[in-house]
CSV table of N, CA, C and O in Angstrom, one decimal:
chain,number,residue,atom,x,y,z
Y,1,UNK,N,-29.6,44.7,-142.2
Y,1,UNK,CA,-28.3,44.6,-142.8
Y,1,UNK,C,-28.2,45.7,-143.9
Y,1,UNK,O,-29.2,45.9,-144.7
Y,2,UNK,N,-27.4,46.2,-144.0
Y,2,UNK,CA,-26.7,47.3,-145.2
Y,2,UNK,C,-27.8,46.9,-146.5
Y,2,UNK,O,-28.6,47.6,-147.1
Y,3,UNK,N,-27.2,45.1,-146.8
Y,3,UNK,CA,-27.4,45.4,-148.2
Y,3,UNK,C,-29.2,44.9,-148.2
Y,3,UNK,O,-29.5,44.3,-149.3
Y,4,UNK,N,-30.2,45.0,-147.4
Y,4,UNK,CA,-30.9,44.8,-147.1
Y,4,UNK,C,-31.9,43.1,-147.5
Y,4,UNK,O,-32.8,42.7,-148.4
Y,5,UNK,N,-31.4,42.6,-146.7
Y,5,UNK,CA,-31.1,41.0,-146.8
Y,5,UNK,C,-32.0,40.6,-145.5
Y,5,UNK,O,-31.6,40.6,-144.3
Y,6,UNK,N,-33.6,40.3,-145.8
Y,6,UNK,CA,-34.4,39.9,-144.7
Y,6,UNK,C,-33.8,38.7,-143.7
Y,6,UNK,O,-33.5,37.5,-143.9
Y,7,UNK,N,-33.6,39.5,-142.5
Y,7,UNK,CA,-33.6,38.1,-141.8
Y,7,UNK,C,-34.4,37.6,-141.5
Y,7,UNK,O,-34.8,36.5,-142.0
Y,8,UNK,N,-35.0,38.1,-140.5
Y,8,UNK,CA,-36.6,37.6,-140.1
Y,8,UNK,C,-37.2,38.7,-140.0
Y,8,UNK,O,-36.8,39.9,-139.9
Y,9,UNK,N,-38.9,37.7,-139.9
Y,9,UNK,CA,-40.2,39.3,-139.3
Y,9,UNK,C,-41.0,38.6,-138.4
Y,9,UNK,O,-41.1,37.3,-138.2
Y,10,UNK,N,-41.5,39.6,-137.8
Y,10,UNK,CA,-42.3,39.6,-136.3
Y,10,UNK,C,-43.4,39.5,-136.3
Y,10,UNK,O,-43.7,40.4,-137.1
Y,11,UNK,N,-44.4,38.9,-135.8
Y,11,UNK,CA,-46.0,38.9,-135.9
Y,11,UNK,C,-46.2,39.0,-134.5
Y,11,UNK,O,-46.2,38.2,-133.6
Y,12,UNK,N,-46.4,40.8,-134.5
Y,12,UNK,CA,-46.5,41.3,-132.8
Y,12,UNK,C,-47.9,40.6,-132.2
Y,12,UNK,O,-49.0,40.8,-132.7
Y,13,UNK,N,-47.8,39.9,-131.3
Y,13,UNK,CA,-49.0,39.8,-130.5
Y,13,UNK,C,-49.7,40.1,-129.3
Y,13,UNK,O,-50.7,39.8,-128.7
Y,14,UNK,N,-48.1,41.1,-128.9
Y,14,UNK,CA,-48.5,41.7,-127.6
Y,14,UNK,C,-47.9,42.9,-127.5
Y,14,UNK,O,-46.8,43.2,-128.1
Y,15,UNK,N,-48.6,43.7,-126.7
Y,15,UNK,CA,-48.2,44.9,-126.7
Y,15,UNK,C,-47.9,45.3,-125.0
Y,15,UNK,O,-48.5,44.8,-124.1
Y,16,UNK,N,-47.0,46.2,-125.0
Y,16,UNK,CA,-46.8,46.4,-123.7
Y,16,UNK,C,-45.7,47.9,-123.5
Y,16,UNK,O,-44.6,47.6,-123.1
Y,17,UNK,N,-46.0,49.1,-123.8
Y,17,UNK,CA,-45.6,49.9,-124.3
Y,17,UNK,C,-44.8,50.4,-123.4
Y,17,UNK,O,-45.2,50.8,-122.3
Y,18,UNK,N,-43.0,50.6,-123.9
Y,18,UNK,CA,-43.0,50.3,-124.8
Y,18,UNK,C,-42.7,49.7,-125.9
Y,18,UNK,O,-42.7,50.1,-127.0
Y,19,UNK,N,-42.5,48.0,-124.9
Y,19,UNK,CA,-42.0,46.9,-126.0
Y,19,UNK,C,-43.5,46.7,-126.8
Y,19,UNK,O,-44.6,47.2,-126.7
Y,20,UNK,N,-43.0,45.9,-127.5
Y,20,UNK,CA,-44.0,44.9,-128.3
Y,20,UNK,C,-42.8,43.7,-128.5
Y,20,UNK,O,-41.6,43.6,-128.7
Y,21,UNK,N,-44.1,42.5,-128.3
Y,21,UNK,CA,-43.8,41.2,-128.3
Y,21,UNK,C,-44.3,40.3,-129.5
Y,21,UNK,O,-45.4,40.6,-130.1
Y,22,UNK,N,-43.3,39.2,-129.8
Y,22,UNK,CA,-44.0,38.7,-130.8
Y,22,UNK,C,-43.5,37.6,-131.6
Y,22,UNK,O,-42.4,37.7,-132.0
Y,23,UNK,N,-44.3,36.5,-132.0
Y,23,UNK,CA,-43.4,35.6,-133.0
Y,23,UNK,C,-42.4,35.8,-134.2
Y,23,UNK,O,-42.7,36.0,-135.4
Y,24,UNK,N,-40.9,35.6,-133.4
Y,24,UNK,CA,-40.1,35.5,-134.4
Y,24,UNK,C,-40.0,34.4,-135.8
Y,24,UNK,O,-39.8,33.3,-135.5
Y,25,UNK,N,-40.2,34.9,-137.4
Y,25,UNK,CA,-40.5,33.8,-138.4
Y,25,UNK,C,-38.4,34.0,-138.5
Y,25,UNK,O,-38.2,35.1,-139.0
Y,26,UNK,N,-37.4,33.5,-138.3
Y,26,UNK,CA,-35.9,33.6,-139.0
Y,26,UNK,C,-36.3,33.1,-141.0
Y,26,UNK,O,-37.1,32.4,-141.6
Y,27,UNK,N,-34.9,34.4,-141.3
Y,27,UNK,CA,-35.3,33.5,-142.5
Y,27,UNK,C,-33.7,33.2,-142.5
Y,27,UNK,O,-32.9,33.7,-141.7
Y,28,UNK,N,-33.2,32.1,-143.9
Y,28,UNK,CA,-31.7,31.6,-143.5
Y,28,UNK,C,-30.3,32.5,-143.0
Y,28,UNK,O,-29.3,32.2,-142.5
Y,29,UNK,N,-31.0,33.7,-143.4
Y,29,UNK,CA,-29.8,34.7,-143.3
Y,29,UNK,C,-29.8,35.1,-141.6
Y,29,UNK,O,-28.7,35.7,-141.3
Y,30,UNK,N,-30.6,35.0,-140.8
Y,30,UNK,CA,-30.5,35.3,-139.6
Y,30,UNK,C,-29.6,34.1,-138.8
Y,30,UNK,O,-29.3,34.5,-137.7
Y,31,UNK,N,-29.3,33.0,-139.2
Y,31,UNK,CA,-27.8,32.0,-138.8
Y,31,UNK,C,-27.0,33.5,-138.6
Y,31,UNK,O,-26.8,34.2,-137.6
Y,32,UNK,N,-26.6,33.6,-140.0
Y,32,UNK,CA,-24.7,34.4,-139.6
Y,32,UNK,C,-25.5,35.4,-137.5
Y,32,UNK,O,-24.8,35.5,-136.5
Y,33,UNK,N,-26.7,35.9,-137.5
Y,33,UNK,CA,-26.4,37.1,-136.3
Y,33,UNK,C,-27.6,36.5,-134.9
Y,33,UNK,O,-28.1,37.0,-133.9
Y,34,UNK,N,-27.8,35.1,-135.5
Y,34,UNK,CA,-28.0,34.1,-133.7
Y,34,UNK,C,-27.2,34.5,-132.7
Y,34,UNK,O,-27.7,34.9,-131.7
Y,35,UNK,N,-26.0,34.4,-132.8
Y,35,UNK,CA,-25.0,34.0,-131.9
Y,35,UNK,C,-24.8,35.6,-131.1
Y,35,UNK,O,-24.9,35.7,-129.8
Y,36,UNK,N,-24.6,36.9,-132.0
Y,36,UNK,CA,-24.8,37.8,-131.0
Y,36,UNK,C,-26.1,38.2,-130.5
Y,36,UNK,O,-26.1,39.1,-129.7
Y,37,UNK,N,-27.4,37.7,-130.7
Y,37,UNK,CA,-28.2,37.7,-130.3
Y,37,UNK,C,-28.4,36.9,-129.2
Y,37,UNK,O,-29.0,37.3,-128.2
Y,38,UNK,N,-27.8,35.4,-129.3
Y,38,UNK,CA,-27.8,34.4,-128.1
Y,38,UNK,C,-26.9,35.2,-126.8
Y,38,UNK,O,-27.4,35.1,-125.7
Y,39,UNK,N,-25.6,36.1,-127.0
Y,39,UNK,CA,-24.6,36.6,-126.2
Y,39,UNK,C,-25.5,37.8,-125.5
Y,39,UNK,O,-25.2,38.0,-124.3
Y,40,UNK,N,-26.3,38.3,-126.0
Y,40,UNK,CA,-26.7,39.6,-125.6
Y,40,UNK,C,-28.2,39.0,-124.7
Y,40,UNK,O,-28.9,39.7,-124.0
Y,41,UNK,N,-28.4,37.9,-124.9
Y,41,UNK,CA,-29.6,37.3,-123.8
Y,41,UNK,C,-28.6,37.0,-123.0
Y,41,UNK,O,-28.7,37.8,-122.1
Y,42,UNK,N,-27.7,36.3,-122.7
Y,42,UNK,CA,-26.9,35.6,-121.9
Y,42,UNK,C,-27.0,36.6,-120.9
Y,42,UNK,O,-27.8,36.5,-119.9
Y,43,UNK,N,-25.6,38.1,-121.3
Y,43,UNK,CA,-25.2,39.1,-120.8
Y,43,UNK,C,-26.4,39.6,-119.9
Y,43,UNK,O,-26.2,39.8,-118.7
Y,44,UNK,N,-28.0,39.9,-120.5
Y,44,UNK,CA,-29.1,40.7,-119.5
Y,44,UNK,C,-29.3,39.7,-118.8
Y,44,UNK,O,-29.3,39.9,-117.6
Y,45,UNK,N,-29.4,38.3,-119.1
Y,45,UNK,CA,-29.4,37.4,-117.6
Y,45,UNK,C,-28.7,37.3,-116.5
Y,45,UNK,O,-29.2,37.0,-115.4
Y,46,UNK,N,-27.6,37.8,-116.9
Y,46,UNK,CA,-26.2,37.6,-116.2
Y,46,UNK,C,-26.5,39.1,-115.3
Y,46,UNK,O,-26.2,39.3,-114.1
Y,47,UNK,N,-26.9,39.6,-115.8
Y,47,UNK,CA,-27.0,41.5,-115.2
Y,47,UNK,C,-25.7,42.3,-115.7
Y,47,UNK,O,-25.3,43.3,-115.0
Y,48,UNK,N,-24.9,41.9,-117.0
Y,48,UNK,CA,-23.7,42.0,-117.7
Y,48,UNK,C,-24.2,43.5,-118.1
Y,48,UNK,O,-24.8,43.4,-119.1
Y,49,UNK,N,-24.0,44.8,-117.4
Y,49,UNK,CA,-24.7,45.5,-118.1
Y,49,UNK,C,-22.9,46.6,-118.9
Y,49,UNK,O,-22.9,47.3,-119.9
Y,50,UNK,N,-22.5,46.5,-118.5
Y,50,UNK,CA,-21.0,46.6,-118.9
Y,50,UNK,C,-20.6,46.2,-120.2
Y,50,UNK,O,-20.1,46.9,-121.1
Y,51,UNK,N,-20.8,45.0,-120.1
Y,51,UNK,CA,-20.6,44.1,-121.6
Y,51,UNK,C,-21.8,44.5,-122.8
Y,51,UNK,O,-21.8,44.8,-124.0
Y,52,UNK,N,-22.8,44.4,-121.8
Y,52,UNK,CA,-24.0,44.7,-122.7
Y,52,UNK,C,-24.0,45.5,-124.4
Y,52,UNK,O,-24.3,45.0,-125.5
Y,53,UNK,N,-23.5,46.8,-123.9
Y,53,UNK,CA,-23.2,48.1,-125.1
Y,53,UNK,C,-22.7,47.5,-126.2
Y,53,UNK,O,-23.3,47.2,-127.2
Y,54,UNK,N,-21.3,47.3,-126.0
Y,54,UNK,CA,-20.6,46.6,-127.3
Y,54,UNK,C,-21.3,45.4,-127.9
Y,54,UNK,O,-21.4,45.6,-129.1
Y,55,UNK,N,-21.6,44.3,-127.6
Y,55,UNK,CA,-22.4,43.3,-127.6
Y,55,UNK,C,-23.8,43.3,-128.4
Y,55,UNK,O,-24.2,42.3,-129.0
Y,56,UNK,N,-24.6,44.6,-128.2
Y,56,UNK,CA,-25.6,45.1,-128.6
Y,56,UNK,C,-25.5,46.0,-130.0
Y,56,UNK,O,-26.2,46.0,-131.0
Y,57,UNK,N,-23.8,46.9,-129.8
Y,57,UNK,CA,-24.0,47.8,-130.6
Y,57,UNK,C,-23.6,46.8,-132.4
Y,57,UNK,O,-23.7,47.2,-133.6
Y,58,UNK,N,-23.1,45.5,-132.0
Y,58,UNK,CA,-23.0,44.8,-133.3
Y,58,UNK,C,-24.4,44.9,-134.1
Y,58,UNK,O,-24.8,45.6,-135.0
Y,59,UNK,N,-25.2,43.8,-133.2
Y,59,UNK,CA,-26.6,44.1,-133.6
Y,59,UNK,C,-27.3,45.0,-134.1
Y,59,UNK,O,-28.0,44.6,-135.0
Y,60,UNK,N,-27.4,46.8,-133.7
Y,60,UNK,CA,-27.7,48.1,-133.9
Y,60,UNK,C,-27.2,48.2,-135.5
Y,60,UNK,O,-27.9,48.4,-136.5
Y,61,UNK,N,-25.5,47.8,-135.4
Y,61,UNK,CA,-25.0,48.6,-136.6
Y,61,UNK,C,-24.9,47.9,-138.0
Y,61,UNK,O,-24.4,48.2,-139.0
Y,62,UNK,N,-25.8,46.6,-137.3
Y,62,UNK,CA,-25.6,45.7,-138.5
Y,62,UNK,C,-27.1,45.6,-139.0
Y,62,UNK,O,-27.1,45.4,-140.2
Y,63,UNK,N,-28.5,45.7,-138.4
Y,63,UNK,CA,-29.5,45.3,-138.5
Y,63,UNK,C,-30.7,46.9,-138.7
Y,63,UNK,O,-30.5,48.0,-138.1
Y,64,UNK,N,-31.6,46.6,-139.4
Y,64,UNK,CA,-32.3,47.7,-138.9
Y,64,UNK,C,-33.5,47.4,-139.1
Y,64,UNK,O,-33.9,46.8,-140.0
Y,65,UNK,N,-34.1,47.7,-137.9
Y,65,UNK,CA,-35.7,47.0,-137.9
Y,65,UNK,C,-36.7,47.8,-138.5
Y,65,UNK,O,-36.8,48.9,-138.1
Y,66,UNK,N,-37.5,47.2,-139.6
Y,66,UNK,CA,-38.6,48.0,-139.7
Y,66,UNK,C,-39.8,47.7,-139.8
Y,66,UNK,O,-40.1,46.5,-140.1
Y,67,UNK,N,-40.9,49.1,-139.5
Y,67,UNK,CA,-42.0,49.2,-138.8
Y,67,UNK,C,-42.7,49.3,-140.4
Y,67,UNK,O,-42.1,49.3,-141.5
Y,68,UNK,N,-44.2,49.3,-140.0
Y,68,UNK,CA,-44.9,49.0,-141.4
Y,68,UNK,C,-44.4,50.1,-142.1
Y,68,UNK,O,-44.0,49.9,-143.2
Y,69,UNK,N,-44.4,51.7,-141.5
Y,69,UNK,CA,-44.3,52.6,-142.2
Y,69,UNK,C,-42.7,53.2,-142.8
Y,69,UNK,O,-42.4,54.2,-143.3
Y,70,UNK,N,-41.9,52.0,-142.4
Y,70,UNK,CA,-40.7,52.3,-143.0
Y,70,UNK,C,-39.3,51.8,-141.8
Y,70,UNK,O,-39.6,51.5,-140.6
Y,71,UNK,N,-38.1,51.9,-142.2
Y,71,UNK,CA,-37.4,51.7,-140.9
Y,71,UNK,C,-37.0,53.0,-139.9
Y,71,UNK,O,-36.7,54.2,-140.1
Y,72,UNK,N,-37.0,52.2,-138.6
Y,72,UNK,CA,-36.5,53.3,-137.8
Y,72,UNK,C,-35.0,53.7,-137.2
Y,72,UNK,O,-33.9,53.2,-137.5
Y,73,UNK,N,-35.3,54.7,-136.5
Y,73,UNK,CA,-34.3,55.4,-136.5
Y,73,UNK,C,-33.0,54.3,-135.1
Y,73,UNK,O,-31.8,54.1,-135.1
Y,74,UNK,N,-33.9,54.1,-134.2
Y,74,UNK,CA,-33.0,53.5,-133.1
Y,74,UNK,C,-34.4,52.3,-132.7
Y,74,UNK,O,-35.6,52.4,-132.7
Y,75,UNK,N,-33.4,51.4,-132.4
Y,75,UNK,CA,-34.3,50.3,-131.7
Y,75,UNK,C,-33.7,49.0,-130.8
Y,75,UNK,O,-32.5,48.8,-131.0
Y,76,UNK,N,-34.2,48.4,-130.0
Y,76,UNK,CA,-33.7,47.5,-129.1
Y,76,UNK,C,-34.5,46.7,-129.2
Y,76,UNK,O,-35.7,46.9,-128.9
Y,77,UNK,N,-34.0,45.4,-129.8
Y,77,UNK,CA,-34.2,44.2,-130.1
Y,77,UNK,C,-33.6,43.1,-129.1
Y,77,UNK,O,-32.5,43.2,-128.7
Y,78,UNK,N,-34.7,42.0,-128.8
Y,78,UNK,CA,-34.0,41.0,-128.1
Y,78,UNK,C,-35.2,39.6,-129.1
Y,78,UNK,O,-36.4,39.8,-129.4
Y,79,UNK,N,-34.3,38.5,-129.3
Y,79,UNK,CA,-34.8,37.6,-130.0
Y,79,UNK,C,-34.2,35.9,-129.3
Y,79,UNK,O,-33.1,35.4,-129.3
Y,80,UNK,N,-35.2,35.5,-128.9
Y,80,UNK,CA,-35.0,34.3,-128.0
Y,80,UNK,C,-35.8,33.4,-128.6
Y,80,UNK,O,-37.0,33.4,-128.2
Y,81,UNK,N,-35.2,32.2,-129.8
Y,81,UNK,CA,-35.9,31.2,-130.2
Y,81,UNK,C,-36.6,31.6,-131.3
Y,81,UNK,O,-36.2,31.9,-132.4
Y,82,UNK,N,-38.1,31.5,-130.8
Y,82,UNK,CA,-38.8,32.1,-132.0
Y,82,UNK,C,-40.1,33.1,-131.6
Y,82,UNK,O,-41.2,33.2,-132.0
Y,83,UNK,N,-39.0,33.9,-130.1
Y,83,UNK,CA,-39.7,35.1,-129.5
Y,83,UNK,C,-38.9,36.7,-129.8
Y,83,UNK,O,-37.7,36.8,-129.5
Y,84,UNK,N,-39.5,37.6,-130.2
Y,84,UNK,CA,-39.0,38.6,-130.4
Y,84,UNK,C,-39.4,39.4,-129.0
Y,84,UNK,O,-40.4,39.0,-128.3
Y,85,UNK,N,-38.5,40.4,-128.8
Y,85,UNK,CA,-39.6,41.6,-127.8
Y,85,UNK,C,-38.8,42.7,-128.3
Y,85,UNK,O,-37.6,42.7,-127.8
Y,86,UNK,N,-39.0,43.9,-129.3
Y,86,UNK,CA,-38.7,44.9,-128.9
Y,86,UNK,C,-38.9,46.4,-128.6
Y,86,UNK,O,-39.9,46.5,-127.9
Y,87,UNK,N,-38.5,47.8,-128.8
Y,87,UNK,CA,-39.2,48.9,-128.8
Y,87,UNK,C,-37.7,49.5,-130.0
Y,87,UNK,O,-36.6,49.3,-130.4
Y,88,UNK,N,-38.9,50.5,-130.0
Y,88,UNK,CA,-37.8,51.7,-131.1
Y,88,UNK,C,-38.4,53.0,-130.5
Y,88,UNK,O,-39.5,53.2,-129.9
Y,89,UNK,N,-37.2,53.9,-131.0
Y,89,UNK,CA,-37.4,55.4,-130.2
Y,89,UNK,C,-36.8,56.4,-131.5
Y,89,UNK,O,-36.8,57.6,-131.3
């Protein structure tokens, strides 16, 4: 988020390059961006790959994930429950 407001963090426990997997901890502020997270699992189930972009780029332009060494530049997040999987490029 902009104003840098932890939602949650990841305790990777798998690696699979080039995701990494791992226990999602939410913290309260990750409520307001469940729901496009829930839409955008729906959609790759669905094989929605059309809808996908817009759907995802909420997530992208509102969140930024970061790595021990700081945040990165681009990344693809998927968060199911209290399962994370993602990669960054």
């Amino acid at each position: 988020m902009s104003d840098s407001t932890l939602v949650g963090t990841i305790a990777v426990d798998e690696s699979d390059m080039p995701w990494l997997r791992g226990r999602f901890f939410a913290e309260p502020a990750f409520s307001r961006f469940k729901p496009w997270f829930d839409e955008v699992n729906a959609l790759v189930e669905a094989e929605d790959s059309a809808r996908f972009d817009d759907a995802y780029g909420r997530i992208e332009a509102a969140l930024t994930l970061v790595s021990p060494s700081g945040p990165v530049a681009g990344f693809l997040l998927h968060i199911d429950q209290d399962r994370a999987w993602f990669r960054w490029y």
